[in-house]
mmCIF file of C-alpha atoms in Angstrom:
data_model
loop_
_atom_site.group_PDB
_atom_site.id
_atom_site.type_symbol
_atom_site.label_atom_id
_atom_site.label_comp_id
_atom_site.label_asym_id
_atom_site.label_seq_id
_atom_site.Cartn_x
_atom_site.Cartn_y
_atom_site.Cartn_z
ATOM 1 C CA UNK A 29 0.000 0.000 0.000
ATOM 2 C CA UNK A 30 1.611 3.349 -0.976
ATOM 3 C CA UNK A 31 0.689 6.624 1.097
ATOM 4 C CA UNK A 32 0.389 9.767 -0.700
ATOM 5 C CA UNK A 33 1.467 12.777 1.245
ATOM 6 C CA UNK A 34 0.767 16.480 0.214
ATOM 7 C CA UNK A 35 1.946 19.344 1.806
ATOM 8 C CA UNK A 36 0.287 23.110 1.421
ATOM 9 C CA UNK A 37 1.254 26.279 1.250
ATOM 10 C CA UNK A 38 1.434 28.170 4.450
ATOM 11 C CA UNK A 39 -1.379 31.483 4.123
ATOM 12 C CA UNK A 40 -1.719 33.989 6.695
ATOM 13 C CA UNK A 41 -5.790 33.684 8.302
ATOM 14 C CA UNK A 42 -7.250 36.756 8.033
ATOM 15 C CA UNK A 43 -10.078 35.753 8.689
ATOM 16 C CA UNK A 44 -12.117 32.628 10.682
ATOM 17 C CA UNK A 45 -10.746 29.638 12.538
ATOM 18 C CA UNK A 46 -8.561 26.971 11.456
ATOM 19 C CA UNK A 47 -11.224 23.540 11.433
ATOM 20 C CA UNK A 48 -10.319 21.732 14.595
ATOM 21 C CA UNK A 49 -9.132 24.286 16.547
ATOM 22 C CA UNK A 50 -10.194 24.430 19.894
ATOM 23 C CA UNK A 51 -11.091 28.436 19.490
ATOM 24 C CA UNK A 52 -14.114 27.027 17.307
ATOM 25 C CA UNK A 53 -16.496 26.583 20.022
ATOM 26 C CA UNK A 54 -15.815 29.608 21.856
ATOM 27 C CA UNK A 55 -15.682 31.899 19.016
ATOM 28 C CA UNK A 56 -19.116 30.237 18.327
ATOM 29 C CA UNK A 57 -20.764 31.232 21.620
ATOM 30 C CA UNK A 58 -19.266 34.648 21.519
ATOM 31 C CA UNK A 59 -20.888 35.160 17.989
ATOM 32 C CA UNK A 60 -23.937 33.607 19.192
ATOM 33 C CA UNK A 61 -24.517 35.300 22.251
ATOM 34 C CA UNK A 62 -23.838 38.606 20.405
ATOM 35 C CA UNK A 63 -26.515 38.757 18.046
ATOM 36 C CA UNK A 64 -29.675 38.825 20.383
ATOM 37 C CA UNK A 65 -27.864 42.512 21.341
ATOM 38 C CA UNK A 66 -28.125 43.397 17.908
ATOM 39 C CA UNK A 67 -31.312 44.644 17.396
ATOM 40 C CA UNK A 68 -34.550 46.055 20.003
ATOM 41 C CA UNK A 69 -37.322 45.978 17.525
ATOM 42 C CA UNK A 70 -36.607 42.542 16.209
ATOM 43 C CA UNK A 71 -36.459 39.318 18.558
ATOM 44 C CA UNK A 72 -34.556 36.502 17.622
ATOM 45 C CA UNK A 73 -35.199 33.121 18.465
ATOM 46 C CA UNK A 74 -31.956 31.211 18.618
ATOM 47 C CA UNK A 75 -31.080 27.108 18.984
ATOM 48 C CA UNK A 76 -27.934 25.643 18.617
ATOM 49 C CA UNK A 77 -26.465 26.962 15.167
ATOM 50 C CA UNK A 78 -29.684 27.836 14.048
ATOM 51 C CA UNK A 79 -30.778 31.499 14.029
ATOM 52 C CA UNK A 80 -34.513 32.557 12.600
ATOM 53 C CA UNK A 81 -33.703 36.163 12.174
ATOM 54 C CA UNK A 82 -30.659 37.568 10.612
ATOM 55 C CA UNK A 83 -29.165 41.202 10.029
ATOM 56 C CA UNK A 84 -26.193 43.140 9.073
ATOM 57 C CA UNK A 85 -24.626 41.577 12.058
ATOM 58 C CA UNK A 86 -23.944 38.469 9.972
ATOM 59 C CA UNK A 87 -21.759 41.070 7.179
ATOM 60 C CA UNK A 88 -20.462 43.192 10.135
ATOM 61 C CA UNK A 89 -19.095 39.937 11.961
ATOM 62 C CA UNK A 90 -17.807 38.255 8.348
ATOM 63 C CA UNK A 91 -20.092 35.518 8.676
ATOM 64 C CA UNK A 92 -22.185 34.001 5.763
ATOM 65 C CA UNK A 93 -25.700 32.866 5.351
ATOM 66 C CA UNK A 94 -26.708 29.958 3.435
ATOM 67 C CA UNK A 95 -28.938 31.592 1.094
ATOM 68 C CA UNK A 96 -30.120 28.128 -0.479
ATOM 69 C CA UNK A 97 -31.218 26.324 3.172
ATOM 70 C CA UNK A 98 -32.958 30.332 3.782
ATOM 71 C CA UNK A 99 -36.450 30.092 3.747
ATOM 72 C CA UNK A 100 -38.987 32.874 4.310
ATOM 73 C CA UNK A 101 -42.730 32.356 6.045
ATOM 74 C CA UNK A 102 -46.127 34.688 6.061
ATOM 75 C CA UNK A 103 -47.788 33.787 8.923
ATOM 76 C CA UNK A 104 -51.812 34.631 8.686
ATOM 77 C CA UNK A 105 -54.585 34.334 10.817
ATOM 78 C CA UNK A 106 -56.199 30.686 10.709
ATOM 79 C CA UNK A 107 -59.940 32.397 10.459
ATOM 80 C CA UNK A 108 -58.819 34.378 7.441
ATOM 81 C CA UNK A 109 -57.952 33.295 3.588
ATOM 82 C CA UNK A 110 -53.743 33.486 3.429
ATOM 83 C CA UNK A 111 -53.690 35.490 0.307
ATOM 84 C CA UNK A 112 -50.618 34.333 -1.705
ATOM 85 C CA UNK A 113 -48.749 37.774 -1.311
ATOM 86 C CA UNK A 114 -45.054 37.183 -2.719
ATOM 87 C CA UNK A 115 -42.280 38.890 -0.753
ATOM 88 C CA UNK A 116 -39.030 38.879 -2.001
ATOM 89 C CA UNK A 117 -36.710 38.512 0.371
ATOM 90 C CA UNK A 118 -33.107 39.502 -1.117
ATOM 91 C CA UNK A 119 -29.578 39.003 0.642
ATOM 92 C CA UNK A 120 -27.201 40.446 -1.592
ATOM 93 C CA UNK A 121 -28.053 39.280 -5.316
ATOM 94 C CA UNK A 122 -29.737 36.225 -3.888
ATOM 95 C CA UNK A 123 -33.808 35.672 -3.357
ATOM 96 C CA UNK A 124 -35.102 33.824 -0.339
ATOM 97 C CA UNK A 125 -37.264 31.451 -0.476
ATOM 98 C CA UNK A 126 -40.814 31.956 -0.069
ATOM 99 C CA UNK A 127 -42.646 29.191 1.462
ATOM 100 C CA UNK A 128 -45.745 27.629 2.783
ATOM 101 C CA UNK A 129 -44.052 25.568 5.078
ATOM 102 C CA UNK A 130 -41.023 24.925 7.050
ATOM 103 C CA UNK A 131 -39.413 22.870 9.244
ATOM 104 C CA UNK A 132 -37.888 23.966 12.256
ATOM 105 C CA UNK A 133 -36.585 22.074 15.328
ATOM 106 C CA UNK A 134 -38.059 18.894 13.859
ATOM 107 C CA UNK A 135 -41.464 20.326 13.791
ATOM 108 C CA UNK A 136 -43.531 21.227 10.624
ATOM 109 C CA UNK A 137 -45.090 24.478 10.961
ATOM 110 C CA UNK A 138 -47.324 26.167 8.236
ATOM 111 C CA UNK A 139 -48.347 29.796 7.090
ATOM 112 C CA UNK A 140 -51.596 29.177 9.699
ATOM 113 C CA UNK A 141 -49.482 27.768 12.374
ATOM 114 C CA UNK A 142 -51.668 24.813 12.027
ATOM 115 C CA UNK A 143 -50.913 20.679 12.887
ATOM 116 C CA UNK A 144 -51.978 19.756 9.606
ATOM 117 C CA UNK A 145 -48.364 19.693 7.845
ATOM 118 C CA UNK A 146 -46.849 18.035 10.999
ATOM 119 C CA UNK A 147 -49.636 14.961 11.188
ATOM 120 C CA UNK A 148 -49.485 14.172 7.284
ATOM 121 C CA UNK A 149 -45.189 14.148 8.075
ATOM 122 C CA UNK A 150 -45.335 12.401 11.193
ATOM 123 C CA UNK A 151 -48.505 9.397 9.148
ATOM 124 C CA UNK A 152 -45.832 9.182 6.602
ATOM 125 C CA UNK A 153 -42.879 8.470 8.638
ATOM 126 C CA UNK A 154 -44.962 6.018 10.658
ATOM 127 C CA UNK A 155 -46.670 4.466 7.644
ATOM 128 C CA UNK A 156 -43.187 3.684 6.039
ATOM 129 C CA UNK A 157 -42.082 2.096 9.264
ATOM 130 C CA UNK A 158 -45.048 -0.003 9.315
ATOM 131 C CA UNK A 159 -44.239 -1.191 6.045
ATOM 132 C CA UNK A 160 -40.602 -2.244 6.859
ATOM 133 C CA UNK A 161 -41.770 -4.127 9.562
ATOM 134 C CA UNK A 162 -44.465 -6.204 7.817
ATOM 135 C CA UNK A 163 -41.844 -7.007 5.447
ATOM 136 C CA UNK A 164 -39.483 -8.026 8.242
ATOM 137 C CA UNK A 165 -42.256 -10.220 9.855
ATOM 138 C CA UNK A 166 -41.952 -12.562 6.452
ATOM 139 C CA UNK A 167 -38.543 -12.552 6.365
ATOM 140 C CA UNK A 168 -37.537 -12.666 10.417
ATOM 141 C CA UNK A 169 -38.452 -15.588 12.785
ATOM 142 C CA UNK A 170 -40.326 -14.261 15.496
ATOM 143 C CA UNK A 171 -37.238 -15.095 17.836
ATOM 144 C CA UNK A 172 -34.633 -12.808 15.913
ATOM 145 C CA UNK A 173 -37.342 -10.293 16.696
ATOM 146 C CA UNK A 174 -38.108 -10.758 20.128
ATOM 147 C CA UNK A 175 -35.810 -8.242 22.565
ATOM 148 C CA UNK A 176 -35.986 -7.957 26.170
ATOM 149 C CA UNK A 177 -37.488 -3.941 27.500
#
C-alpha cells in the first residue's frame, strides 16, 4: 500500500478559525450570544447553530448565510384566507425562499401555524415504518425479533 502525502502552502488567516481548533467553540458562543444585542425591535429566536432572524450583524461579523437552506414564512390568521402575497426577500443578489411551510426544530409548521403539515409528516414516517416491519415479519423468525425492554 503506498501513502500519498501532500503538503500546502502556508497562508496567513485573516479571517475565521482553522477547522479543529479548539477556538471554534468559543468563538461560536461569543458570535452567538452577540446577536440577540443586535437589534430592540426585532427578537430573535436562537437554537444551537440555528438562528430565525438575521441582520447586518452576519456582514459586520464576516459571517455568511446559506442563502439556499434560507427560507422565508407569512404567517396569517387561521380564520382568514392566506392570500398568496409574494415577498421577495433579497440578501445580496440572492432571493429567499418563499414558502408555505417549514421545518424547524423537527417540527412542521405552516403559514396558519396549524398541525396539519406536521400529522401528514409524522402518518408518513410512521406508515413507512409499518411497512418495513411487515416485510421483516416474512422474512424474520419471530425469535430474531423478540428483545428484552
Amino acid at each position: 500500500m503506498s501513502v500519498c502525502i501532500t503538503k500546502s502552502s502556508l497562508l496567513n488567516i485573516t479571517c475565521g478559525v482553522p477547522q479543529g481548533s479548539v477556538l471554534g467553540p468559543v468563538l461560536f458562543l461569543v458570535y452567538k450570544n452577540g446577536i440577540v444585542n443586535v437589534s430592540r425591535i426585532l427578537q430573535l429566536i436562537l437554537f444551537a447553530d440555528d438562528t430565525n432572524i438575521f441582520t447586518n450583524w452576519f456582514v459586520a461579523n464576516k459571517l455568511s448565510l446559506n442563502v439556499t437552506e434560507t427560507k422565508s414564512i407569512i404567517f396569517c390568521s387561521s380564520r382568514k384566507r392566506c392570500t398568496k402575497t409574494q415577498v421577495k426577500l433579497r440578501l445580496n443578489d440572492d432571493v429567499i425562499e418563499q414558502v408555505c411551510s417549514v421545518k424547524f426544530l423537527g417540527v412542521y409548521t405552516d403559514e396558519r401555524l396549524s398541525w396539519d403539515n406536521y400529522i401528514q409528516q409524522v402518518a408518513s414516517k410512521l406508515s413507512k415504518n409499518i411497512g418495513i416491519l411487515a416485510k421483516l415479519k416474512i422474512i424474520c423468525s419471530s425469535k430474531s425479533v423478540m428483545f428484552d425492554l
